[in-house]
mmCIF file of C-alpha atoms in Angstrom:
data_model
loop_
_atom_site.group_PDB
_atom_site.id
_atom_site.type_symbol
_atom_site.label_atom_id
_atom_site.label_comp_id
_atom_site.label_asym_id
_atom_site.label_seq_id
_atom_site.Cartn_x
_atom_site.Cartn_y
_atom_site.Cartn_z
ATOM 1 C CA UNK A 1 133.919 -54.106 77.671
ATOM 2 C CA UNK A 2 136.508 -56.424 76.277
ATOM 3 C CA UNK A 3 135.382 -59.991 75.459
ATOM 4 C CA UNK A 4 136.121 -62.898 73.136
ATOM 5 C CA UNK A 5 133.799 -65.153 71.167
ATOM 6 C CA UNK A 6 134.985 -68.555 70.039
ATOM 7 C CA UNK A 7 132.817 -69.459 66.990
ATOM 8 C CA UNK A 8 133.041 -73.195 67.357
ATOM 9 C CA UNK A 9 132.467 -75.310 70.391
ATOM 10 C CA UNK A 10 133.858 -78.435 68.742
ATOM 11 C CA UNK A 11 136.103 -78.998 65.797
ATOM 12 C CA UNK A 12 136.943 -82.471 64.367
ATOM 13 C CA UNK A 13 139.841 -83.059 62.028
ATOM 14 C CA UNK A 14 141.751 -85.814 60.520
ATOM 15 C CA UNK A 15 145.381 -86.358 61.487
ATOM 16 C CA UNK A 16 147.638 -84.594 59.114
ATOM 17 C CA UNK A 17 145.053 -82.113 57.971
ATOM 18 C CA UNK A 18 144.950 -78.348 58.883
ATOM 19 C CA UNK A 19 143.374 -77.077 62.031
ATOM 20 C CA UNK A 20 141.531 -73.760 62.279
ATOM 21 C CA UNK A 21 140.023 -72.483 65.493
ATOM 22 C CA UNK A 22 138.141 -69.132 65.153
ATOM 23 C CA UNK A 23 138.098 -66.266 67.757
ATOM 24 C CA UNK A 24 136.590 -62.807 67.554
ATOM 25 C CA UNK A 25 137.317 -60.219 70.143
ATOM 26 C CA UNK A 26 135.702 -57.012 71.110
ATOM 27 C CA UNK A 27 137.960 -54.280 72.582
ATOM 28 C CA UNK A 28 137.953 -50.530 72.814
ATOM 29 C CA UNK A 29 141.743 -50.482 72.372
ATOM 30 C CA UNK A 30 144.488 -52.611 70.929
ATOM 31 C CA UNK A 31 144.418 -55.644 73.236
ATOM 32 C CA UNK A 32 146.718 -58.392 74.395
ATOM 33 C CA UNK A 33 145.274 -61.691 73.071
ATOM 34 C CA UNK A 34 146.375 -65.215 74.049
ATOM 35 C CA UNK A 35 145.547 -68.743 73.104
ATOM 36 C CA UNK A 36 145.711 -71.381 75.868
ATOM 37 C CA UNK A 37 145.447 -75.275 75.538
ATOM 38 C CA UNK A 38 144.067 -77.597 78.146
ATOM 39 C CA UNK A 39 144.902 -81.293 77.746
ATOM 40 C CA UNK A 40 142.525 -83.773 79.642
ATOM 41 C CA UNK A 41 142.987 -83.543 83.536
ATOM 42 C CA UNK A 42 145.543 -80.798 83.210
ATOM 43 C CA UNK A 43 145.764 -77.071 83.752
ATOM 44 C CA UNK A 44 145.936 -74.541 80.978
ATOM 45 C CA UNK A 45 149.209 -74.016 79.144
ATOM 46 C CA UNK A 46 150.038 -70.927 77.093
ATOM 47 C CA UNK A 47 150.186 -71.604 73.271
ATOM 48 C CA UNK A 48 150.960 -68.001 72.096
ATOM 49 C CA UNK A 49 150.566 -64.295 72.878
ATOM 50 C CA UNK A 50 149.738 -61.142 70.761
ATOM 51 C CA UNK A 51 150.918 -57.835 72.025
ATOM 52 C CA UNK A 52 151.001 -55.736 68.862
ATOM 53 C CA UNK A 53 154.635 -56.467 67.912
ATOM 54 C CA UNK A 54 153.693 -58.535 64.966
ATOM 55 C CA UNK A 55 150.389 -59.518 63.466
ATOM 56 C CA UNK A 56 151.455 -63.191 62.869
ATOM 57 C CA UNK A 57 152.301 -64.811 66.042
ATOM 58 C CA UNK A 58 154.087 -68.183 66.222
ATOM 59 C CA UNK A 59 153.492 -70.438 69.245
ATOM 60 C CA UNK A 60 154.566 -73.713 70.609
ATOM 61 C CA UNK A 61 153.896 -77.073 68.929
ATOM 62 C CA UNK A 62 153.506 -75.663 65.455
ATOM 63 C CA UNK A 63 150.529 -73.402 66.193
ATOM 64 C CA UNK A 64 150.307 -69.810 64.934
ATOM 65 C CA UNK A 65 147.645 -67.051 65.021
ATOM 66 C CA UNK A 66 146.930 -63.996 62.988
ATOM 67 C CA UNK A 67 145.758 -60.689 64.519
ATOM 68 C CA UNK A 68 143.333 -58.940 62.005
ATOM 69 C CA UNK A 69 142.188 -55.656 63.478
ATOM 70 C CA UNK A 70 139.750 -54.913 60.609
ATOM 71 C CA UNK A 71 137.968 -58.210 61.283
ATOM 72 C CA UNK A 72 138.542 -58.214 65.092
ATOM 73 C CA UNK A 73 139.800 -61.705 64.781
ATOM 74 C CA UNK A 74 142.539 -63.784 66.196
ATOM 75 C CA UNK A 75 142.235 -67.256 64.673
ATOM 76 C CA UNK A 76 144.484 -70.126 65.544
ATOM 77 C CA UNK A 77 145.792 -72.454 62.974
ATOM 78 C CA UNK A 78 148.115 -75.529 62.471
ATOM 79 C CA UNK A 79 149.049 -76.846 59.102
ATOM 80 C CA UNK A 80 148.954 -80.454 60.073
ATOM 81 C CA UNK A 81 147.109 -81.830 63.032
ATOM 82 C CA UNK A 82 148.678 -84.524 65.344
ATOM 83 C CA UNK A 83 146.846 -86.815 67.655
ATOM 84 C CA UNK A 84 148.435 -85.101 70.594
ATOM 85 C CA UNK A 85 146.552 -81.890 69.542
ATOM 86 C CA UNK A 86 143.308 -83.342 70.903
ATOM 87 C CA UNK A 87 142.552 -80.854 73.700
ATOM 88 C CA UNK A 88 140.453 -77.859 74.683
ATOM 89 C CA UNK A 89 141.556 -74.412 73.504
ATOM 90 C CA UNK A 90 140.871 -71.093 74.932
ATOM 91 C CA UNK A 91 141.059 -67.691 73.310
ATOM 92 C CA UNK A 92 141.710 -65.019 75.855
ATOM 93 C CA UNK A 93 141.701 -61.189 75.914
ATOM 94 C CA UNK A 94 143.485 -58.961 78.489
ATOM 95 C CA UNK A 95 140.828 -56.796 80.079
ATOM 96 C CA UNK A 96 142.987 -54.895 82.575
ATOM 97 C CA UNK A 97 146.405 -55.142 84.243
ATOM 98 C CA UNK A 98 145.294 -58.125 86.112
ATOM 99 C CA UNK A 99 142.129 -59.462 84.562
ATOM 100 C CA UNK A 100 141.698 -61.774 81.583
ATOM 101 C CA UNK A 101 138.413 -62.632 79.729
ATOM 102 C CA UNK A 102 138.182 -66.217 78.583
ATOM 103 C CA UNK A 103 136.224 -67.560 75.586
ATOM 104 C CA UNK A 104 133.983 -70.629 76.201
ATOM 105 C CA UNK A 105 136.494 -73.029 74.600
ATOM 106 C CA UNK A 106 136.827 -75.248 71.646
ATOM 107 C CA UNK A 107 137.212 -78.854 71.920
ATOM 108 C CA UNK A 108 139.443 -80.336 69.257
ATOM 109 C CA UNK A 109 139.159 -84.066 68.308
ATOM 110 C CA UNK A 110 141.660 -85.563 65.942
ATOM 111 C CA UNK A 111 140.595 -88.693 63.913
ATOM 112 C CA UNK A 112 143.219 -91.249 62.988
ATOM 113 C CA UNK B 1 159.667 -73.950 85.135
ATOM 114 C CA UNK B 2 157.177 -72.159 87.290
ATOM 115 C CA UNK B 3 155.121 -74.743 89.334
ATOM 116 C CA UNK B 4 151.694 -74.010 90.632
ATOM 117 C CA UNK B 5 150.476 -76.758 92.996
ATOM 118 C CA UNK B 6 146.951 -77.276 94.105
ATOM 119 C CA UNK B 7 146.737 -79.423 97.255
ATOM 120 C CA UNK B 8 143.874 -81.605 96.124
ATOM 121 C CA UNK B 9 142.946 -83.122 92.705
ATOM 122 C CA UNK B 10 139.479 -84.268 93.818
ATOM 123 C CA UNK B 11 137.324 -83.308 96.639
ATOM 124 C CA UNK B 12 133.771 -84.322 97.719
ATOM 125 C CA UNK B 13 132.047 -82.274 100.283
ATOM 126 C CA UNK B 14 128.634 -81.974 101.772
ATOM 127 C CA UNK B 15 126.291 -78.983 101.501
ATOM 128 C CA UNK B 16 126.898 -76.431 104.181
ATOM 129 C CA UNK B 17 130.606 -77.572 104.863
ATOM 130 C CA UNK B 18 133.343 -74.942 104.970
ATOM 131 C CA UNK B 19 135.752 -75.860 102.207
ATOM 132 C CA UNK B 20 139.387 -74.784 101.767
ATOM 133 C CA UNK B 21 141.196 -74.964 98.426
ATOM 134 C CA UNK B 22 144.924 -74.483 98.611
ATOM 135 C CA UNK B 23 147.431 -73.197 96.031
ATOM 136 C CA UNK B 24 151.184 -72.782 96.279
ATOM 137 C CA UNK B 25 153.556 -71.213 93.660
ATOM 138 C CA UNK B 26 157.263 -71.475 93.698
ATOM 139 C CA UNK B 27 158.424 -68.643 91.565
ATOM 140 C CA UNK B 28 157.977 -65.626 93.700
ATOM 141 C CA UNK B 29 155.049 -64.301 91.602
ATOM 142 C CA UNK B 30 153.351 -61.301 92.891
ATOM 143 C CA UNK B 31 149.860 -62.053 91.449
ATOM 144 C CA UNK B 32 147.665 -65.060 92.148
ATOM 145 C CA UNK B 33 144.297 -66.001 90.863
ATOM 146 C CA UNK B 34 141.350 -68.305 91.504
ATOM 147 C CA UNK B 35 139.115 -69.362 88.408
ATOM 148 C CA UNK B 36 136.276 -71.732 88.217
ATOM 149 C CA UNK B 37 135.830 -73.644 84.973
ATOM 150 C CA UNK B 38 132.377 -74.950 83.797
ATOM 151 C CA UNK B 39 131.537 -76.589 80.422
ATOM 152 C CA UNK B 40 130.474 -74.042 77.991
ATOM 153 C CA UNK B 41 131.338 -71.047 80.107
ATOM 154 C CA UNK B 42 135.139 -71.001 79.964
ATOM 155 C CA UNK B 43 137.002 -69.812 82.930
ATOM 156 C CA UNK B 44 135.598 -67.221 85.203
ATOM 157 C CA UNK B 45 137.548 -65.135 87.730
ATOM 158 C CA UNK B 46 136.473 -65.615 91.414
ATOM 159 C CA UNK B 47 139.224 -63.609 93.230
ATOM 160 C CA UNK B 48 142.721 -62.430 92.606
ATOM 161 C CA UNK B 49 145.532 -60.979 94.748
ATOM 162 C CA UNK B 50 148.405 -58.768 93.667
ATOM 163 C CA UNK B 51 150.228 -58.716 96.999
ATOM 164 C CA UNK B 52 150.366 -60.373 100.389
ATOM 165 C CA UNK B 53 147.132 -59.691 102.274
ATOM 166 C CA UNK B 54 145.684 -57.830 99.266
ATOM 167 C CA UNK B 55 142.545 -59.164 97.424
ATOM 168 C CA UNK B 56 140.261 -58.038 94.693
ATOM 169 C CA UNK B 57 136.895 -59.519 93.613
ATOM 170 C CA UNK B 58 136.665 -60.972 90.238
ATOM 171 C CA UNK B 59 133.515 -61.595 88.269
ATOM 172 C CA UNK B 60 131.925 -64.186 90.470
ATOM 173 C CA UNK B 61 132.930 -63.706 94.071
ATOM 174 C CA UNK B 62 129.676 -64.483 95.681
ATOM 175 C CA UNK B 63 129.902 -67.435 98.184
ATOM 176 C CA UNK B 64 133.719 -67.437 98.204
ATOM 177 C CA UNK B 65 136.458 -65.711 100.092
ATOM 178 C CA UNK B 66 140.293 -65.865 99.859
ATOM 179 C CA UNK B 67 143.311 -65.545 102.038
ATOM 180 C CA UNK B 68 146.850 -64.611 101.223
ATOM 181 C CA UNK B 69 148.909 -64.556 104.148
ATOM 182 C CA UNK B 70 152.277 -65.489 102.454
ATOM 183 C CA UNK B 71 153.352 -64.516 98.928
ATOM 184 C CA UNK B 72 153.555 -68.135 97.661
ATOM 185 C CA UNK B 73 150.142 -69.328 99.052
ATOM 186 C CA UNK B 74 146.666 -68.371 98.005
ATOM 187 C CA UNK B 75 143.616 -70.082 99.553
ATOM 188 C CA UNK B 76 140.078 -70.146 98.325
ATOM 189 C CA UNK B 77 137.363 -70.564 100.909
ATOM 190 C CA UNK B 78 133.815 -71.703 100.352
ATOM 191 C CA UNK B 79 132.051 -70.481 103.443
ATOM 192 C CA UNK B 80 129.127 -72.801 103.197
ATOM 193 C CA UNK B 81 129.345 -75.070 100.190
ATOM 194 C CA UNK B 82 126.390 -75.450 97.878
ATOM 195 C CA UNK B 83 125.712 -77.891 95.086
ATOM 196 C CA UNK B 84 125.979 -75.019 92.480
ATOM 197 C CA UNK B 85 129.565 -74.619 93.529
ATOM 198 C CA UNK B 86 130.339 -78.137 92.146
ATOM 199 C CA UNK B 87 133.027 -77.219 89.536
ATOM 200 C CA UNK B 88 136.679 -77.506 88.523
ATOM 201 C CA UNK B 89 138.786 -74.813 90.386
ATOM 202 C CA UNK B 90 141.952 -73.559 88.767
ATOM 203 C CA UNK B 91 144.673 -71.508 90.521
ATOM 204 C CA UNK B 92 147.167 -69.421 88.493
ATOM 205 C CA UNK B 93 149.944 -67.026 89.090
ATOM 206 C CA UNK B 94 151.841 -64.353 87.177
ATOM 207 C CA UNK B 95 154.758 -62.009 87.817
ATOM 208 C CA UNK B 96 154.295 -58.254 87.571
ATOM 209 C CA UNK B 97 151.424 -56.753 85.634
ATOM 210 C CA UNK B 98 150.174 -55.867 82.211
ATOM 211 C CA UNK B 99 149.352 -58.856 80.252
ATOM 212 C CA UNK B 100 151.790 -61.454 81.638
ATOM 213 C CA UNK B 101 150.868 -65.052 80.804
ATOM 214 C CA UNK B 102 149.160 -66.977 83.547
ATOM 215 C CA UNK B 103 150.778 -70.158 84.958
ATOM 216 C CA UNK B 104 148.199 -72.601 86.024
ATOM 217 C CA UNK B 105 147.881 -75.492 88.478
ATOM 218 C CA UNK B 106 146.240 -78.839 87.398
ATOM 219 C CA UNK B 107 142.962 -77.947 89.028
ATOM 220 C CA UNK B 108 140.787 -79.306 91.794
ATOM 221 C CA UNK B 109 137.547 -80.940 90.874
ATOM 222 C CA UNK B 110 135.064 -80.227 93.793
ATOM 223 C CA UNK B 111 131.822 -82.022 94.032
ATOM 224 C CA UNK B 112 129.305 -80.827 96.596
ATOM 225 C CA UNK B 113 126.525 -83.341 97.503
#
């Protein structure tokens, strides 16, 4: 069965330093993968989506993710963190035409 | 922009009550979903609907039912609320099928006492 594992439940970075959020997936075929962000008291917002067109995917707000089939990973990065990046981030894999499987989430804290 | 509106931001209900959570989307999306979100567990799918009057169980349907009488509205029903249903409930919608991104509402935080 398709699933995702987010390797860090919490990441703390200083403003202006890089951010790395790690995600591994398991899938019996080439999956569709997503990263979503949830700011406090808000719903989830799509950051980016991988659907096999290119292994490096650029998203909104300066985020990008790289699909590595050999490592079954889909890590999310940003070169320079901003205070507004403080949020919870979810890695998601498409299980079927209608169903998605969500990781447990990574909470990002940004220190001034 | 797609707007998914959940009727209540916060709800407090008593054990045994019948609870209705309402969700409306304004972009004529075929598919609608109800998730619950709990710390450390991510989002878990309760039910989804791919057409009016159609519904499918998700991963945790026990204790819940749904109704979709109109395309834009998807209701989640807790038949007899219990304390273990205290959670954040998120509604989402997508057009078509095959990996389309979800559009989420802002959530309803339900507390059952």
